[in-house]
Amino acid sequence: MGTAPVREVHDLEHERFLEEVHSFEFWFHSVEGYLSGTTYGHREETVDDSPSGAVDRQHLITVLSNYCIGEMAALEGASGLIAIAPNQLTKIFLSTQVADEGRHLEVLLHRMRDLGVKYPAQEADRRASRGLKQFRHELLRLVQGRDWEAAIFAQNVILESLEFAVFRAHAEGADPVTKEILDGIIKDERRHIGFGENELGRRLHAAPHVRTRLARVREELDHLILDMLEDSSREIGVEPDRKAELARAYLQSVERLGFT
Amino acid sequence: MADTIDAYSIQNWLESCPQSYLMDTEYGHGPEEKEPDFILDNEVVLEETIKATVQLVVGERCALSASSGLINAAPDEASRRFLATQTLDEARHVEVFTHRLYDLGVKKQDLEGTIQRYANPNLVKFAEILLEKVDRKDFVSGVVGQNIVLEGMAFSVFEMMHAMNEPVNAKFAHTLSGTIADERRHVGFGENRIGSLIQQHPEKRPEVEQMQKEMSYFMLATFADAFRNNQTANELEAAGIERPHSEYQGVDLGTMEPEEMEQVLADTVLKEFKTRLGRIGIEYQTPARP
């Protein structure tokens, strides 16, 4: 990849900052650090210490199935958002996000294949939770309704924050290959959440009435998210006393936009 | 099939682009490469160059809308993931050609106005035909329109521009060589993936063929406008700058009149369409000549 110096983006004035962080060039230099030398999200020399017992293995496959459906929703959402993005810069950022989401889906499907699943896409669809499928449906409804603020809120704040919280908790106790895959995804999610917060933060500041509409979207989606968090906590083996912490991590991201 | 899927995977994209032809580039070219003085110092040549670059941005914006719009219409996961890499490629092309406009002196606040002023109406019409198929989530027509017709046109146009620029403008030639490499991959996907879908949906053939005929007409009209009204050759001659003797499709572009160059490009693209469409079982339709 390129050898351009790492840019001190936070020293730039706001417009220039946005132009920089939404560009393909920025994405290109960002992913170099953690994707270089990896194959399907992990280094080849990483020992595959995945669960050998049938029950634990099936359990991991179910967890990954849910992640795949979440990433499919994110891929569909991000690609649909390009059509309604308000300017070239946001279209370009979303294009990098489309590639990220496609990569996440690919590495997770590949991981399922490693675990012995012959048709991972079909298996993911079969195993994924009803709540997640419902969320996918709702997200696409917002995108197809061309509601930019609501769709960005659902995709880049709610969904990405949920994935960020769950993947981080899972990575702590995961086998080395799964952990590396999740660590790489988490780095991408951080960029996507930043975009969502920035885009919405400015719009909420300029048009406070948008907040009422987004609060309603949040109300509609919150129960799905909290149910999914509950399911995910159980599936990835989060101790009961840490469940609240996971929910808090998700809630903090919406609170940063002023939603309490 | 597995090999085909692997060839169009994101993993393959990561291995083939960042680690090869995009290595050590910034906005598609070497950090030290600059636009040459004979463009920047001559008002007429500069305006013609801006005008030509605007058409590239318009074409790439269309490709970005089409490839991202086709993701949700794709019938399988592998196609979706390939289209995700294509979306990223097209966004990169939009970005590098936009940056060329800035390098040519277009102010950032004037970008949209410049594009509106110079965008060729025939190219806009060409894009509208394709995007109407994409909006209807018509995957077969959309992929033929995008990955065979639009990308096939872009591939040949970029190759011709590359030949013309290589001896005199290393910066732009470098940018073009990266986009040519991308287009080659996109055209390959179109041929590989869509052939089997056409076999499964033979009823789509008439609609796809009509689309190709209409898009081809507006492409030729765009070429006609671009070559017949171009003042660059005259201006260079007046300034005593010899045009480079670049070879393209076996002819010397340095000795040709603009109309002859238009003919060579049009014939090359249409011949490519015929070959590629034949490979996927679509009968090429000869467009009217503008």
XYZ file of C-alpha atoms in Angstrom:
550
model
C 0.000 0.000 0.000
C 0.965 3.641 -0.075
C 3.711 5.114 1.988
C 2.111 8.487 2.650
C 2.838 9.778 6.142
C 0.141 9.240 8.735
C -1.876 12.408 8.652
C -2.560 14.330 11.833
C -6.205 14.604 10.968
C -7.285 16.148 14.234
C -5.111 19.180 13.524
C -7.133 19.971 10.404
C -9.943 22.500 10.303
C -13.387 20.865 10.227
C -14.179 20.815 6.500
C -10.693 19.612 5.653
C -10.934 17.009 8.420
C -14.159 15.590 6.948
C -12.685 15.565 3.478
C -9.712 13.633 4.777
C -11.472 11.031 6.928
C -14.175 10.319 4.376
C -11.738 9.663 1.554
C -10.659 6.414 -0.043
C -7.057 7.483 0.602
C -7.653 7.680 4.355
C -9.379 4.305 4.393
C -6.564 2.813 2.338
C -3.856 3.959 4.746
C -5.958 3.029 7.808
C -6.577 -0.593 6.877
C -2.971 -1.129 5.847
C -1.908 -1.401 9.474
C -4.173 -4.245 10.436
C -5.029 -6.080 7.217
C -1.592 -6.278 5.700
C -0.313 -9.850 5.896
C -3.648 -11.382 6.850
C -5.682 -13.961 4.959
C -9.407 -13.950 5.582
C -8.934 -11.726 8.607
C -6.111 -13.508 10.415
C -2.435 -14.259 10.072
C -1.715 -17.658 8.590
C 0.586 -18.600 11.466
C -2.085 -18.053 14.116
C -2.877 -21.387 15.728
C -6.427 -22.502 15.099
C -7.476 -23.487 18.597
C -11.188 -23.564 17.816
C -13.483 -25.654 20.024
C -12.985 -29.367 19.397
C -16.087 -30.531 21.237
C -19.185 -30.860 19.053
C -21.412 -28.793 21.337
C -18.991 -25.871 21.673
C -18.275 -25.957 17.954
C -21.960 -25.826 17.078
C -22.349 -23.026 19.570
C -19.602 -20.986 17.869
C -21.175 -21.645 14.458
C -24.477 -20.250 15.728
C -22.744 -17.172 17.107
C -20.962 -16.621 13.785
C -24.245 -17.150 11.937
C -25.736 -14.210 13.801
C -22.686 -12.103 13.045
C -23.002 -12.966 9.349
C -26.636 -11.848 9.228
C -25.660 -8.653 11.053
C -22.950 -8.008 8.473
C -25.300 -8.815 5.602
C -27.694 -6.223 7.000
C -24.803 -3.767 7.256
C -23.695 -4.491 3.671
C -27.220 -4.032 2.336
C -27.730 -0.926 4.436
C -24.451 0.771 3.517
C -24.803 0.038 -0.198
C -28.395 1.319 -0.197
C -27.339 4.462 1.654
C -24.975 5.463 -1.173
C -27.994 6.227 -3.368
C -29.400 8.715 -0.841
C -26.131 10.164 0.484
C -26.226 13.965 0.291
C -22.833 14.551 -1.330
C -19.814 12.967 -2.985
C -17.757 12.775 0.217
C -20.354 10.760 2.099
C -20.845 8.515 -0.935
C -17.124 7.794 -0.972
C -17.004 7.089 2.752
C -19.975 4.737 2.452
C -18.229 2.954 -0.404
C -15.322 2.168 1.908
C -17.863 0.988 4.458
C -19.478 -1.260 1.834
C -16.091 -2.879 1.238
C -15.546 -3.240 4.995
C -18.944 -4.881 5.521
C -18.378 -7.168 2.545
C -15.007 -8.134 4.016
C -16.559 -8.851 7.411
C -19.157 -11.057 5.816
C -16.491 -12.840 3.794
C -14.151 -13.550 6.726
C -17.015 -14.740 8.933
C -18.372 -17.047 6.229
C -14.848 -18.310 5.695
C -14.485 -18.961 9.428
C -17.700 -20.999 9.355
C -16.297 -22.970 6.445
C -13.140 -23.604 8.512
C -15.393 -24.983 11.227
C -16.845 -27.509 8.785
C -19.934 -25.736 7.463
C -20.339 -26.587 3.794
C -22.847 -23.885 2.835
C -22.204 -21.108 5.349
C -24.521 -18.463 3.846
C -27.499 -20.800 3.949
C -26.552 -22.056 7.408
C -26.224 -18.514 8.734
C -29.680 -17.697 7.468
C -31.075 -20.848 9.079
C -29.505 -20.253 12.473
C -29.712 -16.484 12.918
C -32.055 -15.082 15.528
C -35.483 -13.782 14.620
C -34.741 -10.438 16.305
C -31.721 -9.869 14.102
C -33.677 -10.696 10.966
C -36.371 -8.294 12.094
C -33.742 -5.580 12.608
C -32.343 -6.234 9.113
C -35.837 -5.799 7.714
C -36.399 -2.538 9.617
C -33.030 -1.126 8.554
C -33.738 -1.812 4.893
C -37.180 -0.264 5.269
C -35.554 2.968 6.449
C -32.991 2.887 3.623
C -35.633 2.209 0.987
C -37.746 4.989 2.469
C -34.791 7.297 1.671
C -34.739 8.629 5.218
C -31.051 9.566 5.446
C -30.900 10.543 9.124
C -32.985 7.618 10.375
C -31.123 5.082 8.228
C -27.685 6.385 9.257
C -28.843 6.330 12.880
C -30.028 2.715 12.606
C -26.992 1.582 10.630
C -23.965 3.570 11.784
C -24.980 4.247 15.358
C -27.317 1.495 16.558
C -26.189 -1.555 14.546
C -22.491 -0.675 14.526
C -22.501 0.098 18.267
C -24.217 -3.188 19.003
C -21.681 -5.094 16.926
C -18.813 -3.131 18.475
C -19.941 -3.996 22.021
C -20.657 -7.658 21.288
C -17.533 -8.319 19.199
C -15.318 -6.704 21.817
C -16.797 -8.830 24.595
C -16.537 -11.975 22.465
C -12.952 -11.266 21.372
C -11.816 -11.262 25.015
C -12.553 -14.960 25.418
C -12.445 -16.212 21.841
C -10.044 -18.711 20.276
C -7.009 -16.986 18.658
C -8.246 -17.078 15.033
C -11.738 -15.838 15.893
C -10.210 -13.170 18.135
C -7.984 -11.835 15.336
C -10.907 -11.760 12.946
C -13.051 -9.882 15.458
C -10.261 -7.455 16.380
C -9.936 -6.455 12.722
C -13.683 -5.971 12.395
C -13.813 -3.883 15.585
C -11.270 -1.454 14.117
C -13.518 -0.937 11.087
C -16.634 -0.519 13.249
C -14.944 2.266 15.164
C -14.541 4.199 11.894
C -18.173 3.588 10.920
C -19.493 4.734 14.307
C -17.337 7.868 14.064
C -18.860 8.671 10.688
C -22.408 8.163 11.991
C -21.864 10.283 15.086
C -20.207 13.047 13.112
C -22.835 13.109 10.371
C -25.768 13.036 12.786
C -24.172 15.306 15.384
C -23.942 18.122 12.846
C -27.467 17.549 11.580
C -28.962 17.408 15.065
C -27.214 20.648 15.885
C -28.503 22.341 12.736
C -32.048 20.910 12.868
C -33.119 19.959 16.393
C -36.500 18.622 15.181
C -34.623 15.666 13.673
C -33.995 14.520 17.242
C -37.701 13.817 17.818
C -37.872 11.649 14.713
C -34.716 9.734 15.629
C -35.951 9.223 19.185
C -38.983 7.511 17.687
C -36.764 5.308 15.498
C -34.735 4.415 18.541
C -37.882 3.543 20.473
C -38.958 1.211 17.669
C -35.593 -0.518 17.480
C -34.497 -0.520 21.125
C -36.384 -3.631 22.163
C -34.889 -5.542 19.241
C -31.405 -4.362 20.180
C -31.749 -5.171 23.872
C -33.163 -8.618 23.029
C -30.247 -9.196 20.669
C -27.786 -8.077 23.330
C -29.363 -10.507 25.763
C -29.167 -13.358 23.230
C -25.623 -12.486 22.224
C -24.446 -12.246 25.849
C -25.751 -15.718 26.500
C -24.290 -17.151 23.292
C -20.819 -15.760 23.770
C -20.777 -16.666 27.464
C -20.776 -13.214 29.051
C -21.061 -13.512 32.834
C -24.407 -12.202 34.151
C -22.755 -9.333 36.020
C -21.083 -8.162 32.787
C -24.286 -8.124 30.755
C -25.190 -4.707 32.094
C -21.745 -3.476 31.090
C -22.351 -4.654 27.537
C -25.707 -2.906 27.394
C -24.076 0.227 28.798
C -21.408 0.188 26.089
C -24.155 0.187 23.474
C -26.226 2.839 25.248
C -23.250 5.167 25.627
C -22.958 5.558 21.873
C -26.555 6.728 21.499
C -26.151 8.928 24.570
C -23.203 10.665 22.936
C -25.731 12.015 20.434
C -27.893 13.299 23.258
C -30.391 10.428 23.435
C -30.934 9.330 27.027
C -17.083 -22.248 -9.394
C -15.082 -22.075 -6.161
C -12.071 -20.746 -8.097
C -14.266 -18.131 -9.748
C -15.612 -17.061 -6.365
C -12.109 -16.850 -4.921
C -10.947 -14.774 -7.895
C -13.628 -12.190 -7.139
C -13.301 -12.242 -3.354
C -12.423 -9.263 -1.202
C -9.369 -11.191 -0.036
C -8.237 -11.350 -3.656
C -8.900 -7.619 -4.044
C -6.787 -6.870 -0.969
C -3.946 -8.983 -2.332
C -4.077 -7.718 -5.905
C -4.693 -3.971 -5.582
C -3.119 -2.553 -2.406
C -0.110 -4.785 -2.695
C 0.547 -4.183 -6.382
C -0.582 -1.290 -8.547
C -1.847 0.981 -5.782
C 1.386 0.608 -3.863
C 3.083 3.962 -3.191
C 0.374 6.026 -4.846
C -1.564 9.041 -3.632
C -4.803 9.751 -5.418
C -3.755 7.229 -8.042
C -0.317 8.608 -8.945
C 3.147 9.035 -7.491
C 3.361 11.736 -4.804
C 5.924 13.691 -6.872
C 4.091 13.504 -10.204
C 2.500 16.750 -11.452
C 0.345 17.899 -14.366
C 2.628 19.207 -17.143
C 3.077 22.920 -17.876
C 1.746 22.703 -21.442
C -1.681 21.976 -19.919
C -1.547 24.349 -16.965
C -0.114 27.292 -18.932
C -2.482 27.243 -21.910
C -6.062 28.374 -21.197
C -7.621 26.502 -24.112
C -5.813 23.222 -23.445
C -6.561 23.562 -19.726
C -10.274 24.019 -20.344
C -10.378 21.058 -22.746
C -8.557 18.949 -20.164
C -10.995 19.974 -17.427
C -13.886 19.196 -19.763
C -12.504 15.732 -20.552
C -11.863 15.013 -16.856
C -15.428 16.026 -15.974
C -16.708 13.292 -18.316
C -14.586 10.801 -16.396
C -16.077 11.941 -13.069
C -19.603 11.727 -14.532
C -18.947 8.217 -15.858
C -17.446 7.046 -12.576
C -20.275 8.536 -10.522
C -22.661 6.525 -12.661
C -20.545 3.396 -12.120
C -20.534 4.017 -8.354
C -24.319 4.369 -8.259
C -24.778 1.287 -10.430
C -22.381 -1.039 -8.621
C -23.638 -0.083 -5.153
C -27.247 -0.244 -6.339
C -26.760 -3.722 -7.764
C -25.526 -5.197 -4.464
C -29.023 -5.498 -3.077
C -30.253 -7.016 -6.340
C -27.528 -9.690 -6.545
C -28.790 -13.261 -6.378
C -25.839 -14.694 -4.428
C -23.367 -13.717 -1.721
C -20.261 -14.013 -3.882
C -21.659 -11.501 -6.387
C -22.551 -9.144 -3.561
C -19.034 -9.254 -2.211
C -17.485 -8.713 -5.623
C -19.783 -5.738 -6.177
C -18.644 -4.413 -2.785
C -15.055 -4.293 -4.109
C -16.283 -2.758 -7.348
C -18.163 -0.088 -5.383
C -14.907 0.728 -3.618
C -12.991 0.826 -6.927
C -15.546 3.173 -8.487
C -15.451 5.442 -5.444
C -11.673 5.547 -5.786
C -12.012 6.499 -9.453
C -14.461 9.288 -8.580
C -11.984 10.510 -5.994
C -8.854 10.415 -8.177
C -10.528 12.131 -11.135
C -12.047 14.735 -8.806
C -8.579 15.378 -7.429
C -7.327 15.808 -10.950
C -9.871 18.579 -11.386
C -8.469 20.231 -8.263
C -4.941 19.795 -9.643
C -6.133 21.514 -12.822
C -7.211 24.503 -10.769
C -10.907 23.841 -10.140
C -11.816 25.254 -6.713
C -13.464 22.828 -4.318
C -16.509 25.059 -3.965
C -16.857 25.120 -7.777
C -16.708 21.344 -8.251
C -20.433 20.687 -8.713
C -20.852 23.798 -10.870
C -17.954 22.756 -13.090
C -19.401 19.266 -13.472
C -22.819 20.660 -14.336
C -21.357 23.085 -16.853
C -19.257 20.546 -18.746
C -21.080 17.209 -18.307
C -21.962 15.959 -21.764
C -25.783 15.556 -22.049
C -25.322 12.397 -24.130
C -23.194 10.844 -21.419
C -25.828 11.794 -18.848
C -28.473 10.090 -20.998
C -26.212 7.020 -21.320
C -26.015 6.900 -17.504
C -29.750 7.360 -17.058
C -30.530 4.306 -19.190
C -28.324 2.160 -16.990
C -29.467 3.619 -13.674
C -33.099 3.081 -14.589
C -32.354 -0.681 -14.763
C -30.489 -0.514 -11.463
C -33.357 1.333 -9.773
C -35.674 -1.481 -10.848
C -33.235 -3.994 -9.276
C -32.864 -5.683 -12.659
C -29.618 -7.511 -11.952
C -29.066 -9.083 -15.373
C -29.622 -5.862 -17.350
C -27.771 -3.861 -14.712
C -24.651 -6.014 -14.812
C -24.579 -6.106 -18.625
C -25.066 -2.330 -18.744
C -22.513 -1.692 -16.035
C -19.855 -4.374 -16.382
C -19.935 -4.954 -20.130
C -21.150 -1.695 -21.731
C -20.051 1.047 -19.320
C -16.881 -0.686 -18.158
C -16.066 -1.846 -21.689
C -16.350 1.735 -22.901
C -14.293 3.040 -19.965
C -11.630 0.412 -20.555
C -11.087 1.441 -24.185
C -11.332 5.180 -23.492
C -8.789 4.879 -20.669
C -6.466 2.828 -22.858
C -6.578 5.448 -25.598
C -6.070 8.266 -23.118
C -3.224 6.328 -21.542
C -1.505 5.949 -24.915
C -1.866 9.682 -25.576
C -0.671 10.743 -22.128
C 2.140 8.298 -21.449
C 4.841 10.228 -23.373
C 3.807 13.676 -22.079
C 1.961 13.321 -18.766
C 3.335 10.579 -16.527
C 1.052 11.613 -13.674
C -2.218 11.136 -15.518
C -0.932 8.044 -17.335
C -0.161 6.546 -13.904
C -3.679 7.336 -12.660
C -5.160 5.763 -15.786
C -3.102 2.582 -15.556
C -4.597 1.888 -12.094
C -8.135 2.440 -13.303
C -7.524 0.260 -16.372
C -6.435 -2.587 -14.089
C -9.665 -2.196 -12.112
C -11.858 -2.071 -15.210
C -10.290 -5.264 -16.511
C -11.422 -7.035 -13.339
C -14.923 -5.595 -13.574
C -15.379 -6.607 -17.201
C -14.143 -10.106 -16.324
C -16.745 -10.448 -13.574
C -19.504 -9.293 -15.938
C -18.638 -11.967 -18.455
C -18.151 -14.752 -15.928
C -21.184 -14.162 -13.776
C -23.763 -12.976 -16.239
C -23.335 -15.728 -18.865
C -24.948 -18.328 -16.642
C -27.712 -15.933 -15.597
C -28.557 -15.189 -19.237
C -28.863 -18.933 -19.824
C -31.246 -19.164 -16.872
C -33.258 -16.141 -18.042
C -33.341 -16.218 -21.860
C -36.460 -14.021 -21.754
C -34.200 -11.132 -20.683
C -32.278 -11.100 -23.975
C -34.472 -8.661 -25.997
C -34.514 -6.111 -23.176
C -30.764 -6.372 -22.627
C -30.064 -6.076 -26.349
C -32.268 -2.989 -26.645
C -30.467 -1.426 -23.677
C -27.074 -2.106 -25.280
C -28.225 -0.510 -28.533
C -29.497 2.628 -26.782
C -26.470 2.990 -24.508
C -24.158 2.484 -27.501
C -25.873 5.284 -29.397
C -25.395 7.786 -26.571
C -21.807 6.609 -26.126
C -21.078 7.331 -29.806
C -22.777 10.722 -29.498
C -20.541 11.496 -26.512
C -17.449 10.516 -28.511
C -18.603 12.701 -31.406
C -18.987 15.738 -29.156
C -15.683 15.090 -27.423
C -13.564 14.756 -30.571
C -15.289 17.024 -33.084
C -15.376 20.086 -30.843
C -11.972 19.607 -29.262
C -9.527 22.491 -29.731
C -6.512 20.817 -28.101
C -4.791 19.624 -31.290
C -5.111 23.030 -32.995
C -3.941 24.851 -29.906
C -0.890 22.636 -29.484
C -0.040 23.088 -33.135
C -0.385 26.876 -32.820
C 1.891 26.810 -29.797
C 4.448 24.791 -31.745
C 4.110 21.733 -29.511
C 4.330 18.493 -31.433
C 1.709 15.911 -30.568
C 3.256 12.640 -29.349
C 3.302 9.761 -31.810
C 1.418 7.383 -29.543
C 0.329 4.068 -30.898
C -3.187 2.823 -30.210
C -4.825 -0.104 -31.990
C -2.037 -0.066 -34.567
C -2.421 3.599 -35.578
C -0.316 6.679 -34.837
C -2.516 9.051 -32.840
C 0.000 11.854 -33.376
C -0.827 12.119 -37.081
C -4.610 11.663 -36.981
C -7.387 14.201 -37.272
C -9.822 14.225 -34.294
C -12.586 12.661 -36.432
C -10.257 9.801 -37.356
C -9.411 9.245 -33.707
C -13.124 9.202 -32.876
C -13.611 6.539 -35.537
C -10.799 4.369 -34.177
C -12.137 4.574 -30.630
C -15.750 3.913 -31.643
C -14.763 0.918 -33.779
C -12.591 -0.482 -30.983
C -15.316 -0.218 -28.345
C -18.060 -1.618 -30.560
C -15.859 -4.529 -31.623
C -15.160 -5.274 -27.961
C -18.888 -5.120 -27.161
C -19.617 -7.583 -29.924
C -16.994 -10.034 -28.678
C -17.919 -9.771 -25.000
C -21.675 -9.879 -25.560
C -21.218 -12.912 -27.811
C -19.412 -14.686 -24.959
C -22.425 -14.273 -22.667
C -24.994 -15.220 -25.302
C -26.270 -11.732 -26.158
C -26.565 -10.680 -29.783
C -24.841 -7.358 -30.390
C -27.152 -4.667 -31.777
C -25.643 -2.119 -34.143
C -26.480 1.366 -32.900
C -27.405 4.301 -35.116
C -24.438 6.582 -35.849
C -24.927 10.119 -34.531
